[in-house]
Every structure is written in structure tokens, then in C-alpha cells.
Amino acid sequence: MLLALLDGKAYTANELARAADITPPTASFHLDKMLKAGLLALVRQGRYRYFRLAGPDVARTLESILSLQHAPLPRQIVSSCPPRLREARTCFDHIAGALGVRIYRAITSRGWTTHTDAQFAITPAATDFLGELGIPRDMLPVKSTPCLDWSEREFHFSGDFGRLLLQAMLSKRWVLGGKSRQLTMTEAGQRRLAAWEI
Amino acid sequence: MLLALLDGKAYTANELARAADITPPTASFHLDKMLKAGLLALVRQGRYRYFRLAGPDVARTLESILSLQHAPLPRQIVSSCPPRLREARTCFDHIAGALGVRIYRAITSRGWTTHTDAQFAITPAATDFLGELGIPRDMLPVKSTPCLDWSEREFHFSGDFGRLLLQAMLSKRWVLGGKSRQLTMTEAGQRRLAAWEI
DNA sequence: TCCATACTTCGATACCCATCGAACCTGTGC
DNA sequence: GCACAGGTTCGATGGGTATCGAAGTATGGA
């Protein structure tokens, strides 16, 4: 289970049980132990409980152990989401899928957010980025609750900021919507977003 | 036992058993496993079998694991050797004790040795150092077998080079001998040796 | 309101594995 | 050559713990 979690993503107890060839009760038993030991962190979302490694130090330790012997490669958990929906889709009123995770990573890794527990806020440091999207600076700080992406198992932005972001990217034609939840990124959008990544 | 070995020194099965509060057979059982798993290395010397961590990667992994939780500090193994003999003493015809280990470390860390398994040789790179000791350069390469120091549990030089070194250091009055095996380092010796460390 | 799903808790079982005593092996020193 | 200390092997034992089925809890949707 730890090997499966080594990709940094979050998985449910049932998924990890399947990956480790054990039954859900057994998985739950061990996950609880590792949670209490501080090796894992828990993200509750509705009726789902997602487990992920508690931090980069745990990942480093695991990799350190693996480096001593080349252990058999972990059986990676495959997503049951259709590829095109995994790319980019709407999740109610905000962006989800690989695109949503990309945006979340870009913004958090630049330090444009503050957070108290699960409440995130976009700080004025993001003014330039938001300006390009036509979001006026006097709206800052915008609040947001990170939402664990169903297909990617990493976080994306929902809440006020998630809604603003989707509206802005649609009106600027960085992404195109359709009848389904699927979103398509335009070439212009690709370029602009790439410029903001690192 | 691994915690006790984390100081990088080598210990016998009985010592490690005492450190871990288990009986010698139990210690032997686990040490054998870890030896086969490649976590430990073995140094045979007479009727003694010294175990040490197989390499720096094992030490790093252990420290990585310890860093996740502040584990209780390992019970360090205390040497039964009198302090003055630990400092510096003769071992047959060469230098042992902390001084012997210091010299071994200084010379090996500078890359002045080549080795095939247990056979070491001092290379011409050490010419300056040896010259200062009055050892002519045409004697190079000098052979040496590293010997696990009884009080320090790290290696020192014995063999041809160990003998030459003791004779030279005595005649240059870097160290003074006596009736017992104890050696005393002179102030001049301290200065000269310190200059060669790192 | 009711069911389906995701997940955990509980209890019983079985198995693994650490542990130790006793016997055996092997170098050392007298 | 003998005694002795360091060390390992062997076999039996016991305890711990992983495991799973069944039952319970919580959440979301019809």
C-alpha cells in the first residue's frame, strides 16, 4: 500500500486493498495504524476517505529503503476515468482533471496562497496572473477550498476562486466547453498557462 | 542492534546482544539475516566476528527512518579499554587506539591508498607526508593490511606500512613510547598530524 | 424513506517468527 | 594438549499479529 501511495496521490482503502491483494478490513487495520503513527494523512470527502503519504519526508524514507534493494515495482492503481475526461472537465462550477491539478500546482508552488487548514485564499501576489484573466484586483483575496480531484487524486481549486477561474478561462477562450462535462484547451490557453508554470 | 551500529563502528554479536537486551543466539539469528540481506558487513579477526553497517546508504536509510519519529536514543556500547590506552598504544609493531584510527582516516580520506579486498597499498600520492616522516619515496608502494582496532572498532594500519609508521613517528619524536604498550603524543606530533588531516 | 455503497469495528483463527536453552563448533592462551 | 571464551546451530515454545467473515456505521442518491 505504501508503494502504491509513493506516487504522491491519494487513494481509498478499497483501492489500496486491491493493490496489496488483501481484503478491505485488513487494509483498514493497517491504514489506521499508519495514520496514528503519522505516516499517512487523511482527506475526508463525502463518503470517501482518501489516504496519502503524510509528507515528503515519508516518501523520501520509503525511497531510501527501496534503494537498498531493487524491490519489485509497485502495482500502480489505474484510474477508471476515460482519458479525455481525465484531461480536463468541469466539476460542478470549476475545473477538474489534469488541468485543474496543473493550475493548483502552479499557483501553490509560487506561494500565491495562504491557508488555514482546509480554507485557502489567493493573495495579491497573484495579481498579474489574475489580471491576464480579466479578474480585477479588488476581488482579492478570493477564497477557495481545495477539492481532491477524482481522476487525478491530487488537489484542484473549487469554491469562489474555482468558479471565477472557470468563468474567466471560458470567456478568454483558454478553454472551450461543450454539452458534456468535457473541456478542451485551446492553443492560446496552453501557451498562457505554460508561461505561468514555474 | 542497528541503532548501536549507527555510530559506524563494528561490534561483536555478544556486544550487540547486550545492547539490545537479547541473548546471543537471538542476536546471531538476526545478524545472520541482515548479513544475507546485505544490510551488514562482516569482519573476521581471529575468533572474533565483527559486524558493521554494510555502507553509508544503510546508515542514511536508518537515519531517515529515525527522523520520522524521535525514537529513544540508542544505548551506546561502552568500551572496556582504559582511557589512556584508548588514546594511543602499540599493537605488536604498529600504532593502535584513537591515534591509529586518526592516521588511517587521514590517509584513506585523501585517496593515498589503493586496495584489493583486504590488501591495501600506500600510493606515491603520499610522498610528501612520508617524506616528512623520513620514509624514502623509493619504498613506495608500501603494503598494509587494515586491522580492526579493538578499542575504537574502526580500522588502523598494520603490516609493512604500520611498522614503518611506528618506527618513523618514534624516531621523529612525534610519539614517545614507554615500558607498557601506552604511547604519548608530543606537541610537535600533534601539530604535524593535524596539518595532514583534511 | 429506503436502499446501495464505502468503509470500519469486532471477534475468532491461524500462522509466522522471535526467543531461549542446550549442544556444538572454533580459535586462543597456558 | 587442555581448558575456556566467543559464537553459531538446532529444536521447541509462546506470543504477537495479520487475516478475514460478519455485523455495524455513515453517506449519498432514488
Coordinates of C-alpha atoms (C1' of nucleotides) in Angstrom, one line a residue:
Chain A
M1 CA 0.0 0.0 0.0
L2 CA 2.8 2.4 0.8
L3 CA 4.4 1.6 -2.6
A4 CA 1.1 2.4 -4.3
L5 CA 1.0 5.7 -2.4
L6 CA 4.5 6.5 -3.4
D7 CA 3.2 8.4 -6.5
G8 CA 2.1 11.1 -4.1
K9 CA -1.6 10.6 -4.9
A10 CA -4.4 9.8 -2.6
Y11 CA -6.3 6.5 -2.7
T12 CA -9.2 5.0 -0.8
A13 CA -8.9 2.0 1.5
N14 CA -10.6 -0.3 -1.1
E15 CA -8.3 0.7 -3.8
L16 CA -5.2 0.1 -1.7
A17 CA -6.6 -3.2 -0.5
R18 CA -6.9 -4.3 -4.1
A19 CA -3.4 -3.1 -4.9
A20 CA -2.0 -5.1 -2.0
D21 CA -4.1 -8.2 -2.5
I22 CA -5.8 -8.1 0.8
T23 CA -9.3 -7.6 2.0
P24 CA -10.7 -4.1 2.9
P25 CA -10.8 -4.9 6.7
T26 CA -7.1 -5.8 6.6
A27 CA -6.3 -2.7 4.7
S28 CA -8.3 -0.6 7.1
F29 CA -6.5 -2.1 10.0
H30 CA -3.1 -1.2 8.7
L31 CA -4.1 2.2 7.3
D32 CA -5.4 3.1 10.7
K33 CA -2.1 2.2 12.3
M34 CA -0.1 4.2 9.8
L35 CA -2.4 7.1 10.3
K36 CA -1.9 7.1 14.0
A37 CA 1.9 6.7 13.5
G38 CA 1.9 9.8 11.4
L39 CA 3.0 8.1 8.2
L40 CA -0.3 8.9 6.4
A41 CA -2.6 11.8 6.1
L42 CA -6.4 11.5 5.6
V43 CA -8.6 13.6 3.3
R44 CA -12.3 13.1 4.0
Q45 CA -14.6 13.9 1.1
G46 CA -18.2 12.9 1.4
R47 CA -18.4 9.2 1.9
Y48 CA -14.8 8.7 0.7
R49 CA -11.8 8.6 2.9
Y50 CA -8.6 9.2 0.9
F51 CA -5.2 8.2 2.3
R52 CA -2.0 9.8 1.2
L53 CA 1.6 9.9 2.5
A54 CA 1.9 12.4 5.3
G55 CA 4.7 14.3 3.7
P56 CA 7.8 14.4 1.6
D57 CA 9.9 13.0 4.4
V58 CA 7.9 9.8 4.5
A59 CA 8.3 9.5 0.7
R60 CA 12.0 10.1 1.0
T61 CA 12.3 7.4 3.7
L62 CA 10.4 4.9 1.6
E63 CA 12.5 5.6 -1.4
S64 CA 15.6 5.3 0.7
I65 CA 14.5 1.8 1.9
L66 CA 13.7 0.8 -1.7
S67 CA 17.1 1.9 -2.9
L68 CA 18.8 -0.6 -0.6
Q69 CA 17.3 -3.5 -2.7
H70 CA 15.6 -3.2 -6.0
A71 CA 12.2 -4.3 -4.8
P72 CA 9.5 -5.4 -7.2
L73 CA 7.9 -2.4 -8.8
P74 CA 4.6 -1.4 -7.1
R75 CA 1.4 -2.3 -8.9
Q76 CA 0.1 1.1 -9.9
I77 CA -3.5 1.8 -9.4
V78 CA -5.2 2.5 -12.8
S79 CA -7.9 5.2 -13.0
S80 CA -11.3 4.2 -14.2
C81 CA -11.9 7.6 -15.7
P82 CA -12.0 7.9 -19.6
P83 CA -8.8 9.6 -20.8
R84 CA -10.5 12.6 -22.4
L85 CA -12.3 13.4 -19.1
R86 CA -9.1 13.0 -17.2
E87 CA -7.5 15.7 -19.3
A88 CA -9.9 18.5 -18.4
R89 CA -13.6 18.6 -17.3
T90 CA -15.9 20.6 -15.2
C91 CA -16.7 19.6 -11.6
F92 CA -20.0 21.4 -10.9
D93 CA -18.8 25.0 -11.4
H94 CA -15.0 24.7 -11.5
I95 CA -12.2 22.9 -13.4
A96 CA -11.1 19.4 -12.7
G97 CA -8.9 16.7 -14.2
A98 CA -5.2 17.1 -15.1
L99 CA -5.8 20.7 -16.0
G100 CA -7.3 21.6 -12.6
V101 CA -4.3 19.9 -10.8
R102 CA -1.8 21.7 -13.1
I103 CA -3.3 25.1 -12.2
Y104 CA -3.4 24.2 -8.5
R105 CA 0.2 23.2 -8.6
A106 CA 1.3 26.3 -10.5
I107 CA -0.4 28.7 -8.1
T108 CA 0.5 27.0 -4.8
S109 CA 4.1 26.3 -5.8
R110 CA 4.6 30.0 -6.5
G111 CA 3.4 30.9 -3.0
W112 CA 0.3 32.8 -4.2
T113 CA -1.9 31.2 -1.5
T114 CA -2.3 31.3 2.3
H115 CA -4.2 28.6 4.1
T116 CA -5.6 27.8 7.5
D117 CA -6.4 24.1 7.5
A118 CA -8.7 23.5 4.6
Q119 CA -9.5 27.2 3.8
F120 CA -7.3 28.6 1.1
A121 CA -7.1 32.2 0.0
I122 CA -5.5 33.6 -3.1
T123 CA -3.2 36.5 -2.1
P124 CA -2.4 39.8 -4.0
A125 CA 0.8 38.2 -5.1
A126 CA -1.3 36.6 -7.9
T127 CA -2.4 40.0 -9.3
D128 CA -0.5 39.7 -12.6
F129 CA -1.9 36.2 -13.3
L130 CA -5.4 37.2 -12.4
G131 CA -5.1 40.4 -14.4
E132 CA -4.3 38.5 -17.5
L133 CA -7.5 36.5 -16.9
G134 CA -9.5 39.7 -16.6
I135 CA -10.2 39.2 -12.8
P136 CA -10.0 42.6 -11.2
R137 CA -7.5 43.0 -8.3
D138 CA -10.1 44.4 -5.9
M139 CA -11.7 41.0 -5.6
L140 CA -8.6 39.7 -3.7
P141 CA -8.3 37.9 -1.5
V142 CA -10.5 35.2 -3.1
K143 CA -11.4 32.2 -1.0
S144 CA -11.1 28.6 -2.1
T145 CA -11.5 25.1 -0.7
P146 CA -9.1 22.6 -2.3
C147 CA -11.0 19.6 -3.6
L148 CA -9.4 16.2 -4.1
D149 CA -9.6 15.5 -7.9
W150 CA -11.5 12.3 -8.5
S151 CA -9.4 11.1 -11.5
E152 CA -6.0 12.6 -10.6
R153 CA -6.2 12.1 -6.8
E154 CA -4.5 15.4 -6.3
F155 CA -6.0 18.7 -5.3
H156 CA -7.6 21.3 -7.5
F157 CA -9.3 24.6 -6.6
S158 CA -13.1 24.8 -6.0
G159 CA -15.1 27.4 -4.1
D160 CA -15.2 31.1 -5.1
F161 CA -11.8 31.0 -6.8
G162 CA -12.6 27.8 -8.7
R163 CA -15.8 29.4 -10.1
L164 CA -14.1 32.6 -11.1
L165 CA -11.3 30.7 -12.8
L166 CA -13.6 28.6 -14.9
Q167 CA -15.7 31.6 -16.0
A168 CA -12.5 33.6 -16.8
M169 CA -10.9 30.9 -18.8
L170 CA -14.0 30.3 -20.8
S171 CA -14.5 33.9 -21.6
K172 CA -10.9 34.4 -22.6
R173 CA -11.2 31.2 -24.7
W174 CA -8.3 29.5 -22.9
V175 CA -10.6 26.5 -22.7
L176 CA -13.8 25.6 -24.6
G177 CA -16.8 23.9 -23.1
G178 CA -19.4 21.7 -24.7
K179 CA -22.6 19.8 -23.9
S180 CA -20.8 17.2 -21.7
R181 CA -18.5 18.0 -18.8
Q182 CA -15.5 17.7 -21.0
L183 CA -13.3 20.8 -21.6
T184 CA -10.9 21.4 -24.4
M185 CA -7.9 23.5 -24.0
T186 CA -7.1 26.0 -26.9
E187 CA -3.6 26.6 -28.2
A188 CA -3.7 30.1 -26.7
G189 CA -4.6 28.6 -23.4
Q190 CA -1.8 26.1 -23.5
R191 CA 0.7 28.9 -24.2
R192 CA -0.5 31.3 -21.5
L193 CA -0.7 28.6 -18.8
A194 CA 2.7 27.2 -19.6
A195 CA 4.2 30.7 -19.1
W196 CA 2.9 30.7 -15.5
E197 CA 4.3 27.3 -14.6
I198 CA 7.5 27.9 -12.7
Chain B
M1 CA 21.4 -3.5 17.2
L2 CA 21.2 -1.4 14.1
L3 CA 20.9 1.7 16.3
A4 CA 24.0 0.7 18.2
L5 CA 25.8 0.1 14.8
L6 CA 24.7 3.6 13.7
D7 CA 27.9 5.1 15.0
G8 CA 29.7 3.4 12.1
K9 CA 31.8 1.2 14.3
A10 CA 32.0 -2.6 14.3
Y11 CA 30.8 -4.8 17.2
T12 CA 30.6 -8.5 18.0
A13 CA 27.4 -10.4 18.3
N14 CA 27.6 -10.6 22.1
E15 CA 28.0 -6.9 22.4
L16 CA 25.1 -6.2 20.2
A17 CA 23.0 -8.8 22.1
R18 CA 23.7 -6.9 25.3
A19 CA 22.9 -3.6 23.7
A20 CA 19.5 -5.0 22.5
D21 CA 18.7 -6.9 25.7
I22 CA 18.5 -10.3 23.9
T23 CA 20.5 -13.5 24.2
P24 CA 23.5 -14.2 21.9
P25 CA 21.6 -16.9 19.9
T26 CA 18.8 -14.4 19.1
A27 CA 21.3 -11.7 18.1
S28 CA 23.1 -14.2 16.0
F29 CA 19.8 -15.2 14.3
H30 CA 19.0 -11.6 13.3
L31 CA 22.6 -10.6 12.4
D32 CA 22.8 -13.5 10.0
K33 CA 19.5 -12.4 8.4
M34 CA 20.8 -8.8 8.0
L35 CA 24.1 -10.1 6.7
K36 CA 22.4 -12.1 4.0
A37 CA 20.1 -9.2 3.2
G38 CA 23.1 -7.0 2.6
L39 CA 22.5 -4.6 5.4
L40 CA 25.6 -5.6 7.4
A41 CA 29.2 -6.4 6.6
L42 CA 31.3 -8.9 8.4
V43 CA 35.0 -8.5 9.5
R44 CA 36.5 -11.7 10.7
Q45 CA 39.5 -11.4 13.0
G46 CA 40.7 -14.4 14.9
R47 CA 37.9 -15.8 16.9
Y48 CA 36.0 -12.6 16.7
R49 CA 33.4 -11.7 14.1
Y50 CA 32.7 -8.0 13.9
F51 CA 29.5 -6.7 12.4
R52 CA 29.2 -3.3 10.9
L53 CA 26.7 -1.5 8.6
A54 CA 27.3 -2.5 5.0
G55 CA 27.7 1.1 3.8
P56 CA 26.7 4.7 4.1
D57 CA 23.5 4.1 2.2
V58 CA 22.3 1.8 5.0
A59 CA 23.2 4.4 7.6
R60 CA 21.4 7.1 5.7
T61 CA 18.3 4.9 5.4
L62 CA 18.3 4.2 9.2
E63 CA 18.7 7.9 10.0
S64 CA 15.9 8.6 7.6
I65 CA 13.6 6.2 9.4
L66 CA 14.7 7.7 12.8
S67 CA 13.9 11.2 11.6
L68 CA 10.3 10.3 11.1
Q69 CA 9.8 9.9 14.8
H70 CA 12.2 10.8 17.5
A71 CA 12.9 7.3 18.7
P72 CA 14.6 6.7 22.1
L73 CA 18.3 7.2 21.8
P74 CA 20.3 4.0 21.2
R75 CA 22.1 2.6 24.2
Q76 CA 25.7 3.2 23.2
I77 CA 28.2 0.4 23.8
V78 CA 30.9 1.4 26.2
S79 CA 34.5 0.3 25.6
S80 CA 36.1 -1.7 28.4
C81 CA 39.5 -0.3 27.5
P82 CA 41.2 2.1 29.9
P83 CA 41.1 5.7 28.6
R84 CA 44.8 6.2 28.3
L85 CA 45.3 3.0 26.3
R86 CA 42.4 4.0 24.1
E87 CA 44.2 7.2 23.1
A88 CA 47.3 5.7 21.7
R89 CA 49.1 2.3 22.2
T90 CA 51.1 -0.2 20.3
C91 CA 49.5 -3.3 18.8
F92 CA 52.5 -5.6 18.3
D93 CA 54.6 -3.5 15.9
H94 CA 52.2 -0.7 14.9
I95 CA 50.0 2.1 16.3
A96 CA 46.5 1.4 17.6
G97 CA 43.9 3.3 19.5
A98 CA 42.3 6.6 18.6
L99 CA 45.7 7.8 17.1
G100 CA 45.9 4.8 14.8
V101 CA 42.4 5.4 13.6
R102 CA 43.0 9.1 13.1
I103 CA 46.0 8.3 10.8
Y104 CA 44.0 5.7 8.9
R105 CA 41.2 8.1 8.3
A106 CA 43.5 10.9 7.3
I107 CA 45.4 8.8 4.7
T108 CA 42.4 7.0 3.2
S109 CA 40.2 10.1 3.0
R110 CA 42.9 11.8 1.0
G111 CA 42.9 8.9 -1.5
W112 CA 46.5 7.9 -0.8
T113 CA 45.7 4.2 -0.9
T114 CA 44.6 1.6 -3.3
H115 CA 43.1 -1.6 -2.2
T116 CA 42.1 -5.0 -3.5
D117 CA 39.8 -6.6 -0.9
A118 CA 41.8 -6.6 2.4
Q119 CA 45.2 -5.7 0.8
F120 CA 45.9 -2.0 1.0
A121 CA 48.9 -0.2 -0.6
I122 CA 50.1 3.3 0.0
T123 CA 50.5 5.1 -3.3
P124 CA 53.1 7.7 -4.4
A125 CA 50.5 10.4 -3.7
A126 CA 51.6 10.2 -0.1
T127 CA 55.2 11.1 -0.9
D128 CA 55.1 14.5 0.9
F129 CA 53.6 13.0 4.0
L130 CA 56.1 10.1 4.1
G131 CA 59.0 12.5 3.3
E132 CA 58.2 14.5 6.4
L133 CA 58.4 11.3 8.4
G134 CA 61.8 10.4 6.8
I135 CA 60.5 7.5 4.8
P136 CA 62.2 7.5 1.4
R137 CA 60.0 7.6 -1.7
D138 CA 61.6 4.6 -3.3
M139 CA 60.0 2.4 -0.7
L140 CA 56.6 3.0 -2.3
P141 CA 54.2 1.4 -2.7
V142 CA 54.1 0.0 0.8
K143 CA 51.7 -2.7 1.6
S144 CA 49.4 -2.8 4.6
T145 CA 46.5 -4.9 6.0
P146 CA 43.9 -2.8 7.8
C147 CA 43.3 -4.2 11.3
L148 CA 40.1 -3.6 13.2
D149 CA 41.1 -1.6 16.3
W150 CA 40.0 -3.3 19.4
S151 CA 39.1 -0.2 21.5
E152 CA 37.9 2.0 18.7
R153 CA 36.2 -0.6 16.5
E154 CA 37.4 1.2 13.4
F155 CA 40.4 0.3 11.1
H156 CA 44.0 1.2 11.6
F157 CA 47.1 0.3 9.5
S158 CA 49.2 -2.8 10.3
G159 CA 51.5 -4.7 8.1
D160 CA 54.6 -3.2 6.4
F161 CA 53.2 0.3 6.5
G162 CA 52.1 0.1 10.1
R163 CA 55.6 -1.0 11.2
L164 CA 57.3 1.8 9.2
L165 CA 54.9 4.4 10.5
L166 CA 55.5 3.5 14.2
Q167 CA 59.3 3.4 13.8
A168 CA 59.2 6.8 11.9
M169 CA 57.0 8.5 14.4
L170 CA 59.1 7.3 17.3
S171 CA 62.4 8.4 15.7
K172 CA 61.0 11.8 14.8
R173 CA 59.6 12.1 18.4
W174 CA 56.0 12.6 17.2
V175 CA 55.1 10.0 19.8
L176 CA 57.0 8.7 22.8
G177 CA 57.0 5.0 23.9
G178 CA 57.4 3.5 27.3
K179 CA 57.6 0.2 29.1
S180 CA 53.9 -0.5 28.7
R181 CA 52.1 -0.5 25.3
Q182 CA 51.0 3.0 26.0
L183 CA 52.1 5.8 23.6
T184 CA 52.2 9.5 24.3
M185 CA 51.9 12.1 21.6
T186 CA 54.2 15.0 21.7
E187 CA 53.1 18.6 21.0
A188 CA 55.2 18.6 17.8
G189 CA 53.4 15.4 16.7
Q190 CA 50.0 16.9 17.4
R191 CA 50.8 19.9 15.2
R192 CA 52.3 17.9 12.3
L193 CA 49.5 15.3 12.2
A194 CA 46.7 18.0 12.5
A195 CA 48.2 19.6 9.4
W196 CA 47.7 16.4 7.4
E197 CA 44.1 15.9 8.4
I198 CA 41.8 17.1 5.6
Chain C
dT1 C1' -37.9 6.8 3.5
dC2 C1' -35.3 3.3 1.9
dC3 C1' -31.5 1.1 -0.4
dA4 C1' -26.8 0.8 -2.1
dT5 C1' -22.2 1.8 -1.4
dA6 C1' -17.9 2.7 1.1
dC7 C1' -15.8 1.7 5.0
dT8 C1' -14.8 0.3 9.8
dT9 C1' -15.2 -2.5 14.0
dC10 C1' -15.4 -6.8 16.3
dG11 C1' -14.1 -11.5 17.3
dA12 C1' -12.1 -15.7 16.2
dT13 C1' -8.5 -18.1 13.9
dA14 C1' -4.2 -19.5 12.3
dC15 C1' 0.3 -18.8 11.3
dC16 C1' 4.6 -16.7 11.5
dC17 C1' 8.5 -15.7 13.8
dA18 C1' 11.2 -14.1 17.7
dT19 C1' 13.0 -16.1 21.6
dC20 C1' 15.9 -19.0 24.5
dG21 C1' 18.3 -23.4 26.5
dA22 C1' 21.2 -26.9 25.3
dA23 C1' 24.5 -28.7 22.4
dC24 C1' 28.1 -28.0 19.2
dC25 C1' 32.0 -25.6 16.8
dT26 C1' 36.3 -22.9 16.7
dG27 C1' 40.1 -20.3 17.7
dT28 C1' 43.4 -18.6 21.9
dG29 C1' 46.3 -18.9 25.7
dC30 C1' 48.6 -21.5 29.1
Chain D
dG1 C1' 47.0 -30.9 24.8
dC2 C1' 43.6 -28.9 27.5
dA3 C1' 40.5 -25.6 29.3
dC4 C1' 37.9 -21.7 28.1
dA5 C1' 35.6 -17.9 25.9
dG6 C1' 33.2 -16.4 21.7
dG7 C1' 30.0 -17.7 18.6
dT8 C1' 26.6 -20.5 16.0
dT9 C1' 23.1 -24.1 15.1
dC10 C1' 19.1 -26.7 16.4
dG11 C1' 14.5 -27.6 18.3
dA12 C1' 10.7 -26.4 21.0
dT13 C1' 7.8 -22.9 22.7
dG14 C1' 4.9 -19.0 23.2
dG15 C1' 3.2 -14.6 21.9
dG16 C1' 2.1 -11.4 18.8
dT17 C1' -0.2 -10.1 15.0
dA18 C1' -2.1 -10.3 10.3
dT19 C1' -6.0 -12.1 8.4
dC20 C1' -10.9 -12.5 7.2
dG21 C1' -16.2 -13.0 7.8
dA22 C1' -19.9 -10.9 9.7
dA23 C1' -22.0 -7.2 11.5
dG24 C1' -22.3 -2.3 12.2
dT25 C1' -21.9 2.8 10.8
dA26 C1' -22.2 6.6 7.7
dT27 C1' -23.1 8.9 3.4
dG28 C1' -25.4 9.8 -1.0
dG29 C1' -29.0 9.1 -4.1
dA30 C1' -33.6 7.4 -5.7

